[in-house]
Amino acid sequence: MTDKTPARPPLAGTPSLLRAINDRAALELLLTNGPLSRTQLGTLTGLSKPTASQLLTRLESAGLVRAVGTTAGGPGPNAQLYQVDPAAGYVAGLDVTPSRIRVAVADITGTTLAEQLVPTKGWPAAETLERTAAAVAATVREAGLADGSLREIVIGVPGALDPVTGKLGYASHLPGWHSPRLLAELAAALGAPVTIENDVNLAAIAEQSFGAAQGCEDFVLLWAAEGIGAAIVIAGRLHRGFTGGAGEVGYMPVPGAPVVHRLRRKNSGGFQELAGAPAVLALAREHGLVAATAEAAIELALRTPGAGDTFLDILAERLAVGLAVIVSVVDPELVVISGDVPTAGGDRLRGLVQDALAGLSIPRPEVRSSTVPGSPVLHGALQRALATAREAVFSTH
């Protein structure tokens, strides 16, 4: 008779559990510091040389590490070097806006293999998911990978997925992304697990991973572009809120802006009306600064003494008004400003926001500019996908 008693998990301190702990620690060290030799890995993990050798043999057999050359120039014989095998897994990240989709594919080490920018203007809503899947498939092929190679996909959108209902909220400007079976349909179309995350939350993940918020566990990221949004990190973790809408501060009533009613229908709010890109353009025109985009208006202001200075002072005050409301509630250690508007304003605008915030709020967190290159949302999507994929890949060998 077959024994149907379920297998018990390993007990604390058992050899299999200790091996799993050591293997995971070694993989993380190789990701951070690799390539490493057996001796170097033993030193960093505190393992003996024989144990480190057994560990590397085990990981190499599992297809998780590979030899990549030898040390040179030191005393004694050259030592074999090892690194995490990039082919152990692949992920994709997407940055979705109403006008375009950015797609990137990376290997398990975090190296980006391919990236594409796909305009979406004119896409029929009924074909959005199909065309998105085609864009991902094209990027996978550009990376030199076979269809079905992805282990995890994370999509950043200017909205929030309600964890209770599964519906995408705060995103009426994203036609084609509101199917009640959105995640299931995307996973089926893309051939891998899919997670949808608020775009500003992903930007915060990127800043915390390798940007302006490294080492900081309590911070707010303010995103100012066509729309206004925020991400709130408390004790090192994103605060998403009960319905996933934490940080949708564009809808927040603020002094100096008209009170907006029927927010869902108008898809706007006080802070958006005060400091979103359309408001920045209108403010620029009031000061004789005519430009096609908010970023261009700010760049023009930076090189226009007098009117440009006044414009920048008022813009900084508007951003600080919204920030003052947020920091008065959250009291963060740090504020990171990101998006097209702060990027265009550079350190000049950052300093003006810092000074204006100090005059409006008792908490006075440091204000830093984003230091993540390219698209912070895309970088954050890849980081989130990599964390999930590594957990799966590194825990199943």
CSV table of C-alpha atoms in Angstrom, one decimal:
chain,number,residue,atom,x,y,z
A,1,MET,CA,0.0,0.0,0.0
A,2,THR,CA,1.2,3.5,-0.9
A,3,ASP,CA,2.0,5.7,2.1
A,4,LYS,CA,-0.2,8.8,1.7
A,5,THR,CA,1.0,10.5,4.8
A,6,PRO,CA,2.1,14.0,3.8
A,7,ALA,CA,5.8,14.7,4.1
A,8,ARG,CA,6.8,16.8,7.0
A,9,PRO,CA,8.8,19.9,6.4
A,10,PRO,CA,12.4,19.8,7.6
A,11,LEU,CA,12.9,20.7,11.2
A,12,ALA,CA,14.8,23.7,12.3
A,13,GLY,CA,18.5,22.9,12.3
A,14,THR,CA,18.3,19.8,10.1
A,15,PRO,CA,21.1,19.4,7.5
A,16,SER,CA,18.7,20.0,4.6
A,17,LEU,CA,17.5,23.3,6.1
A,18,LEU,CA,21.0,24.4,6.8
A,19,ARG,CA,22.1,23.6,3.3
A,20,ALA,CA,19.1,25.6,1.9
A,21,ILE,CA,20.0,28.6,4.1
A,22,ASN,CA,23.7,28.4,3.1
A,23,ASP,CA,22.8,28.0,-0.6
A,24,ARG,CA,20.5,31.1,-0.5
A,25,ALA,CA,23.1,33.2,1.3
A,26,ALA,CA,25.8,32.2,-1.2
A,27,LEU,CA,23.5,33.0,-4.2
A,28,GLU,CA,22.8,36.5,-2.7
A,29,LEU,CA,26.5,37.1,-2.2
A,30,LEU,CA,27.3,36.0,-5.7
A,31,LEU,CA,24.6,38.4,-7.0
A,32,THR,CA,25.9,41.3,-5.0
A,33,ASN,CA,29.7,40.7,-5.1
A,34,GLY,CA,30.3,38.0,-7.8
A,35,PRO,CA,32.2,36.5,-9.4
A,36,LEU,CA,33.8,34.9,-6.4
A,37,SER,CA,36.2,32.0,-5.8
A,38,ARG,CA,35.5,29.1,-3.4
A,39,THR,CA,37.9,30.8,-0.8
A,40,GLN,CA,36.2,34.2,-1.2
A,41,LEU,CA,32.7,32.7,-0.8
A,42,GLY,CA,33.9,30.7,2.2
A,43,THR,CA,35.2,33.8,3.8
A,44,LEU,CA,32.0,35.8,3.2
A,45,THR,CA,29.7,33.1,4.4
A,46,GLY,CA,31.9,31.8,7.3
A,47,LEU,CA,31.9,28.3,5.8
A,48,SER,CA,34.9,26.0,5.6
A,49,LYS,CA,36.6,25.6,2.3
A,50,PRO,CA,35.3,22.0,1.9
A,51,THR,CA,31.7,23.1,2.7
A,52,ALA,CA,32.0,26.0,0.3
A,53,SER,CA,33.2,23.6,-2.4
A,54,GLN,CA,30.3,21.2,-1.8
A,55,LEU,CA,27.9,24.2,-1.9
A,56,LEU,CA,29.2,25.4,-5.3
A,57,THR,CA,29.1,21.9,-6.7
A,58,ARG,CA,25.5,21.6,-5.6
A,59,LEU,CA,24.5,24.9,-7.1
A,60,GLU,CA,26.4,24.3,-10.3
A,61,SER,CA,24.6,20.9,-10.7
A,62,ALA,CA,21.3,22.7,-10.2
A,63,GLY,CA,22.1,25.1,-13.0
A,64,LEU,CA,22.2,28.1,-10.6
A,65,VAL,CA,25.9,29.0,-10.8
A,66,ARG,CA,28.6,28.6,-13.5
A,67,ALA,CA,32.3,28.9,-13.7
A,68,VAL,CA,33.4,32.2,-15.4
A,69,GLY,CA,37.2,32.2,-15.5
A,70,THR,CA,40.0,32.4,-12.9
A,71,THR,CA,41.7,34.9,-10.6
A,72,ALA,CA,45.0,36.3,-11.9
A,73,GLY,CA,47.9,38.4,-10.6
A,74,GLY,CA,47.9,37.1,-7.0
A,75,PRO,CA,50.3,34.7,-5.2
A,76,GLY,CA,49.8,31.0,-5.7
A,77,PRO,CA,47.8,29.2,-8.4
A,78,ASN,CA,44.8,30.9,-10.0
A,79,ALA,CA,41.4,30.1,-8.5
A,80,GLN,CA,38.2,29.3,-10.3
A,81,LEU,CA,35.6,32.0,-10.2
A,82,TYR,CA,31.8,31.5,-10.1
A,83,GLN,CA,28.8,33.6,-10.7
A,84,VAL,CA,25.0,33.2,-10.7
A,85,ASP,CA,24.1,31.7,-14.1
A,86,PRO,CA,22.1,34.3,-16.0
A,87,ALA,CA,20.1,31.6,-17.7
A,88,ALA,CA,18.6,30.4,-14.5
A,89,GLY,CA,15.6,32.6,-15.1
A,90,TYR,CA,14.2,35.6,-17.0
A,91,VAL,CA,11.7,38.3,-16.1
A,92,ALA,CA,9.9,41.2,-17.8
A,93,GLY,CA,8.9,44.6,-16.6
A,94,LEU,CA,6.4,47.0,-18.2
A,95,ASP,CA,5.7,50.7,-17.7
A,96,VAL,CA,2.3,51.5,-19.1
A,97,THR,CA,0.9,55.0,-19.8
A,98,PRO,CA,-2.1,56.1,-21.9
A,99,SER,CA,0.2,56.9,-24.8
A,100,ARG,CA,2.9,54.2,-24.7
A,101,ILE,CA,4.3,51.0,-23.2
A,102,ARG,CA,7.9,50.4,-22.3
A,103,VAL,CA,8.9,46.7,-22.0
A,104,ALA,CA,12.2,45.3,-20.7
A,105,VAL,CA,13.5,41.8,-20.3
A,106,ALA,CA,16.2,40.9,-17.8
A,107,ASP,CA,18.0,37.8,-16.7
A,108,ILE,CA,18.1,36.5,-13.1
A,109,THR,CA,21.2,38.6,-12.4
A,110,GLY,CA,19.3,41.8,-13.2
A,111,THR,CA,21.0,42.5,-16.5
A,112,THR,CA,18.6,44.0,-19.0
A,113,LEU,CA,18.8,42.0,-22.3
A,114,ALA,CA,16.3,44.0,-24.4
A,115,GLU,CA,14.0,47.0,-24.2
A,116,GLN,CA,11.3,48.4,-26.4
A,117,LEU,CA,9.1,51.5,-26.5
A,118,VAL,CA,5.7,50.8,-28.1
A,119,PRO,CA,3.3,53.8,-28.9
A,120,THR,CA,-0.3,52.8,-28.0
A,121,LYS,CA,-2.1,55.8,-29.5
A,122,GLY,CA,-5.0,54.5,-31.6
A,123,TRP,CA,-5.0,51.0,-30.1
A,124,PRO,CA,-8.6,49.7,-30.0
A,125,ALA,CA,-9.5,49.0,-26.3
A,126,ALA,CA,-10.6,45.5,-27.2
A,127,GLU,CA,-7.1,44.7,-28.6
A,128,THR,CA,-5.1,46.2,-25.7
A,129,LEU,CA,-4.2,43.0,-23.9
A,130,GLU,CA,-3.5,41.1,-27.2
A,131,ARG,CA,-1.2,43.9,-28.4
A,132,THR,CA,0.5,44.2,-25.0
A,133,ALA,CA,1.3,40.4,-25.1
A,134,ALA,CA,2.7,40.8,-28.7
A,135,ALA,CA,5.0,43.7,-27.5
A,136,VAL,CA,6.3,41.5,-24.7
A,137,ALA,CA,6.8,38.5,-27.0
A,138,ALA,CA,8.7,40.8,-29.5
A,139,THR,CA,11.0,42.0,-26.6
A,140,VAL,CA,11.6,38.4,-25.5
A,141,ARG,CA,12.7,37.5,-29.1
A,142,GLU,CA,14.9,40.6,-29.3
A,143,ALA,CA,16.6,39.4,-26.1
A,144,GLY,CA,17.4,36.2,-28.0
A,145,LEU,CA,15.1,34.0,-25.9
A,146,ALA,CA,12.5,31.5,-26.8
A,147,ASP,CA,8.8,32.0,-26.3
A,148,GLY,CA,7.8,30.9,-22.8
A,149,SER,CA,11.1,31.8,-21.2
A,150,LEU,CA,9.8,34.3,-18.7
A,151,ARG,CA,9.2,33.3,-15.1
A,152,GLU,CA,7.6,36.6,-13.8
A,153,ILE,CA,6.1,39.7,-15.3
A,154,VAL,CA,5.4,42.9,-13.4
A,155,ILE,CA,3.3,45.7,-15.0
A,156,GLY,CA,3.4,49.3,-13.7
A,157,VAL,CA,0.2,51.3,-14.4
A,158,PRO,CA,-1.0,54.8,-13.4
A,159,GLY,CA,-3.8,53.3,-11.2
A,160,ALA,CA,-4.2,50.8,-8.4
A,161,LEU,CA,-5.5,47.2,-8.4
A,162,ASP,CA,-8.0,46.7,-5.6
A,163,PRO,CA,-6.8,43.6,-3.7
A,164,VAL,CA,-10.4,42.7,-2.6
A,165,THR,CA,-12.2,43.1,-5.9
A,166,GLY,CA,-9.3,42.6,-8.4
A,167,LYS,CA,-10.5,45.7,-10.3
A,168,LEU,CA,-8.2,48.4,-11.6
A,169,GLY,CA,-9.1,51.8,-10.0
A,170,TYR,CA,-7.9,55.4,-10.5
A,171,ALA,CA,-7.3,54.5,-14.2
A,172,SER,CA,-10.3,55.6,-16.3
A,173,HIS,CA,-7.7,57.0,-18.7
A,174,LEU,CA,-6.4,53.4,-19.5
A,175,PRO,CA,-8.9,51.9,-21.9
A,176,GLY,CA,-8.6,48.2,-22.3
A,177,TRP,CA,-7.2,47.6,-18.8
A,178,HIS,CA,-10.4,47.1,-16.9
A,179,SER,CA,-11.4,43.5,-17.6
A,180,PRO,CA,-12.7,41.7,-14.4
A,181,ARG,CA,-10.3,38.9,-15.3
A,182,LEU,CA,-7.4,41.2,-16.1
A,183,LEU,CA,-4.7,39.2,-14.3
A,184,ALA,CA,-5.9,35.8,-15.6
A,185,GLU,CA,-6.2,37.0,-19.1
A,186,LEU,CA,-2.7,38.7,-19.1
A,187,ALA,CA,-1.1,35.6,-17.6
A,188,ALA,CA,-2.7,33.4,-20.2
A,189,ALA,CA,-1.7,35.7,-23.0
A,190,LEU,CA,1.9,36.2,-21.8
A,191,GLY,CA,2.6,32.7,-20.6
A,192,ALA,CA,3.9,33.6,-17.1
A,193,PRO,CA,2.6,34.9,-13.8
A,194,VAL,CA,1.6,38.6,-13.9
A,195,THR,CA,1.5,41.2,-11.2
A,196,ILE,CA,0.1,44.7,-11.7
A,197,GLU,CA,1.4,47.4,-9.4
A,198,ASN,CA,0.9,51.2,-9.2
A,199,ASP,CA,3.6,52.9,-11.3
A,200,VAL,CA,4.7,55.3,-8.5
A,201,ASN,CA,5.1,52.4,-6.1
A,202,LEU,CA,7.4,50.8,-8.5
A,203,ALA,CA,9.4,54.0,-8.8
A,204,ALA,CA,9.8,53.9,-5.1
A,205,ILE,CA,11.1,50.3,-5.2
A,206,ALA,CA,13.7,51.4,-7.7
A,207,GLU,CA,14.8,54.4,-5.5
A,208,GLN,CA,15.0,52.1,-2.5
A,209,SER,CA,17.0,49.4,-4.4
A,210,PHE,CA,19.6,51.6,-6.0
A,211,GLY,CA,18.5,55.2,-6.0
A,212,ALA,CA,18.1,58.2,-3.7
A,213,ALA,CA,16.4,56.2,-1.0
A,214,GLN,CA,18.9,53.4,-0.5
A,215,GLY,CA,19.2,52.6,3.2
A,216,CYS,CA,16.1,54.6,4.1
A,217,GLU,CA,13.1,52.7,5.6
A,218,ASP,CA,10.6,55.6,5.9
A,219,PHE,CA,10.2,57.8,2.9
A,220,VAL,CA,7.7,59.4,0.5
A,221,LEU,CA,8.2,59.5,-3.2
A,222,LEU,CA,6.3,62.3,-5.0
A,223,TRP,CA,5.8,61.7,-8.7
A,224,ALA,CA,5.0,64.9,-10.7
A,225,ALA,CA,4.4,64.5,-14.4
A,226,GLU,CA,1.3,64.6,-16.5
A,227,GLY,CA,-0.3,63.3,-13.3
A,228,ILE,CA,0.6,63.6,-9.6
A,229,GLY,CA,1.1,60.6,-7.4
A,230,ALA,CA,3.0,59.4,-4.3
A,231,ALA,CA,4.4,56.3,-2.8
A,232,ILE,CA,4.7,55.8,0.9
A,233,VAL,CA,7.2,53.4,2.4
A,234,ILE,CA,6.9,52.7,6.1
A,235,ALA,CA,9.4,50.5,8.0
A,236,GLY,CA,10.8,49.4,4.6
A,237,ARG,CA,7.5,48.3,3.2
A,238,LEU,CA,5.2,49.9,0.7
A,239,HIS,CA,1.9,51.1,2.2
A,240,ARG,CA,-0.8,50.3,-0.4
A,241,GLY,CA,-3.9,51.0,1.7
A,242,PHE,CA,-7.1,48.9,2.1
A,243,THR,CA,-8.2,49.3,-1.6
A,244,GLY,CA,-4.7,49.8,-3.0
A,245,GLY,CA,-5.2,53.5,-3.4
A,246,ALA,CA,-2.7,54.9,-0.9
A,247,GLY,CA,-0.7,57.6,-2.6
A,248,GLU,CA,-3.3,58.7,-5.1
A,249,VAL,CA,-2.7,62.2,-3.9
A,250,GLY,CA,-3.6,63.9,-7.2
A,251,TYR,CA,-7.2,63.6,-5.9
A,252,MET,CA,-6.2,65.3,-2.6
A,253,PRO,CA,-7.9,68.7,-1.9
A,254,VAL,CA,-5.2,71.3,-1.2
A,255,PRO,CA,-5.1,75.0,-0.5
A,256,GLY,CA,-4.8,77.1,-3.6
A,257,ALA,CA,-6.8,74.7,-5.8
A,258,PRO,CA,-10.5,74.6,-6.5
A,259,VAL,CA,-12.4,71.9,-4.7
A,260,VAL,CA,-13.2,69.1,-7.3
A,261,HIS,CA,-16.4,67.1,-6.8
A,262,ARG,CA,-17.3,63.9,-8.6
A,263,LEU,CA,-13.6,62.8,-8.7
A,264,ARG,CA,-14.3,59.5,-10.4
A,265,ARG,CA,-16.0,61.2,-13.3
A,266,LYS,CA,-13.5,64.0,-13.8
A,267,ASN,CA,-10.5,61.8,-13.0
A,268,SER,CA,-8.8,64.8,-11.3
A,269,GLY,CA,-8.5,66.5,-8.0
A,270,GLY,CA,-7.1,69.5,-6.1
A,271,PHE,CA,-3.4,68.7,-6.1
A,272,GLN,CA,-3.6,67.6,-9.8
A,273,GLU,CA,-5.3,70.9,-10.7
A,274,LEU,CA,-2.5,72.7,-8.8
A,275,ALA,CA,0.7,71.0,-9.9
A,276,GLY,CA,0.0,68.5,-12.7
A,277,ALA,CA,1.5,69.1,-16.1
A,278,PRO,CA,-1.5,71.1,-17.5
A,279,ALA,CA,-1.3,73.4,-14.5
A,280,VAL,CA,2.4,73.8,-14.9
A,281,LEU,CA,1.9,74.9,-18.5
A,282,ALA,CA,-0.8,77.3,-17.6
A,283,LEU,CA,1.4,78.8,-14.9
A,284,ALA,CA,4.3,79.2,-17.4
A,285,ARG,CA,2.0,81.0,-19.9
A,286,GLU,CA,1.0,83.4,-17.1
A,287,HIS,CA,4.7,84.4,-16.8
A,288,GLY,CA,5.3,84.7,-20.5
A,289,LEU,CA,7.0,81.3,-20.8
A,290,VAL,CA,5.5,79.6,-23.8
A,291,ALA,CA,6.4,75.9,-24.4
A,292,ALA,CA,4.8,72.7,-25.7
A,293,THR,CA,5.3,70.6,-22.6
A,294,ALA,CA,5.7,71.2,-18.8
A,295,GLU,CA,9.3,70.0,-19.0
A,296,ALA,CA,10.2,72.4,-21.8
A,297,ALA,CA,8.5,75.2,-19.8
A,298,ILE,CA,10.6,74.5,-16.8
A,299,GLU,CA,13.8,74.3,-18.8
A,300,LEU,CA,12.9,77.7,-20.4
A,301,ALA,CA,12.3,79.1,-16.9
A,302,LEU,CA,15.7,77.9,-15.7
A,303,ARG,CA,17.4,80.1,-18.4
A,304,THR,CA,15.0,83.1,-18.1
A,305,PRO,CA,15.9,85.5,-15.2
A,306,GLY,CA,13.1,87.4,-13.6
A,307,ALA,CA,9.9,85.7,-15.0
A,308,GLY,CA,11.5,82.3,-14.9
A,309,ASP,CA,12.6,82.8,-11.3
A,310,THR,CA,9.1,83.8,-10.2
A,311,PHE,CA,7.6,80.9,-12.0
A,312,LEU,CA,9.9,78.4,-10.4
A,313,ASP,CA,9.2,79.9,-6.9
A,314,ILE,CA,5.5,79.5,-7.4
A,315,LEU,CA,5.8,75.9,-8.8
A,316,ALA,CA,8.0,74.9,-5.9
A,317,GLU,CA,5.4,76.4,-3.4
A,318,ARG,CA,2.6,74.4,-5.1
A,319,LEU,CA,4.5,71.1,-4.9
A,320,ALA,CA,5.4,71.9,-1.3
A,321,VAL,CA,1.8,72.5,-0.4
A,322,GLY,CA,0.9,69.0,-1.3
A,323,LEU,CA,4.0,67.6,0.3
A,324,ALA,CA,3.2,69.4,3.5
A,325,VAL,CA,-0.1,67.6,3.8
A,326,ILE,CA,1.6,64.2,3.2
A,327,VAL,CA,4.6,64.7,5.6
A,328,SER,CA,2.4,66.1,8.3
A,329,VAL,CA,0.6,62.7,8.4
A,330,VAL,CA,3.4,60.3,7.6
A,331,ASP,CA,6.5,62.2,9.1
A,332,PRO,CA,9.0,60.5,6.8
A,333,GLU,CA,12.8,60.6,7.1
A,334,LEU,CA,13.1,61.5,3.4
A,335,VAL,CA,11.2,62.8,0.4
A,336,VAL,CA,12.2,61.9,-3.1
A,337,ILE,CA,10.8,63.9,-6.0
A,338,SER,CA,10.6,62.2,-9.3
A,339,GLY,CA,8.9,62.3,-12.7
A,340,ASP,CA,9.2,64.7,-15.6
A,341,VAL,CA,8.6,67.9,-13.7
A,342,PRO,CA,11.3,67.5,-10.9
A,343,THR,CA,13.7,66.0,-13.4
A,344,ALA,CA,13.4,69.0,-15.7
A,345,GLY,CA,13.8,71.3,-12.7
A,346,GLY,CA,16.9,69.6,-11.4
A,347,ASP,CA,18.7,70.7,-8.2
A,348,ARG,CA,17.4,74.2,-8.6
A,349,LEU,CA,13.7,73.1,-8.2
A,350,ARG,CA,14.6,70.6,-5.6
A,351,GLY,CA,16.2,73.2,-3.4
A,352,LEU,CA,13.2,75.5,-3.8
A,353,VAL,CA,10.8,72.7,-2.8
A,354,GLN,CA,13.0,72.0,0.2
A,355,ASP,CA,12.9,75.6,1.4
A,356,ALA,CA,9.2,76.0,0.7
A,357,LEU,CA,8.4,72.8,2.6
A,358,ALA,CA,10.4,73.9,5.6
A,359,GLY,CA,8.1,76.9,5.8
A,360,LEU,CA,4.9,75.0,5.6
A,361,SER,CA,5.4,71.9,7.7
A,362,ILE,CA,6.7,71.1,11.2
A,363,PRO,CA,8.3,67.8,10.0
A,364,ARG,CA,11.2,68.9,7.7
A,365,PRO,CA,12.4,65.8,5.9
A,366,GLU,CA,15.3,66.1,3.5
A,367,VAL,CA,14.2,66.4,-0.1
A,368,ARG,CA,16.2,64.5,-2.7
A,369,SER,CA,15.9,64.2,-6.5
A,370,SER,CA,15.6,60.8,-8.1
A,371,THR,CA,18.9,59.2,-9.0
A,372,VAL,CA,17.4,56.3,-11.0
A,373,PRO,CA,18.3,56.6,-14.7
A,374,GLY,CA,15.8,56.1,-17.5
A,375,SER,CA,12.4,55.0,-16.4
A,376,PRO,CA,12.2,54.5,-12.6
A,377,VAL,CA,8.9,52.7,-13.1
A,378,LEU,CA,10.4,50.2,-15.5
A,379,HIS,CA,13.4,49.7,-13.2
A,380,GLY,CA,11.0,49.1,-10.3
A,381,ALA,CA,9.0,46.6,-12.3
A,382,LEU,CA,12.1,44.6,-13.1
A,383,GLN,CA,13.2,44.7,-9.4
A,384,ARG,CA,9.8,43.5,-8.2
A,385,ALA,CA,9.8,40.7,-10.8
A,386,LEU,CA,13.4,39.7,-10.0
A,387,ALA,CA,12.6,39.4,-6.3
A,388,THR,CA,9.7,37.0,-7.0
A,389,ALA,CA,11.6,35.0,-9.6
A,390,ARG,CA,14.7,34.6,-7.4
A,391,GLU,CA,12.6,33.4,-4.5
A,392,ALA,CA,11.1,30.7,-6.8
A,393,VAL,CA,14.3,29.7,-8.6
A,394,PHE,CA,16.6,29.8,-5.6
A,395,SER,CA,14.2,27.9,-3.4
A,396,THR,CA,13.4,24.9,-5.7
A,397,HIS,CA,16.8,23.4,-6.5
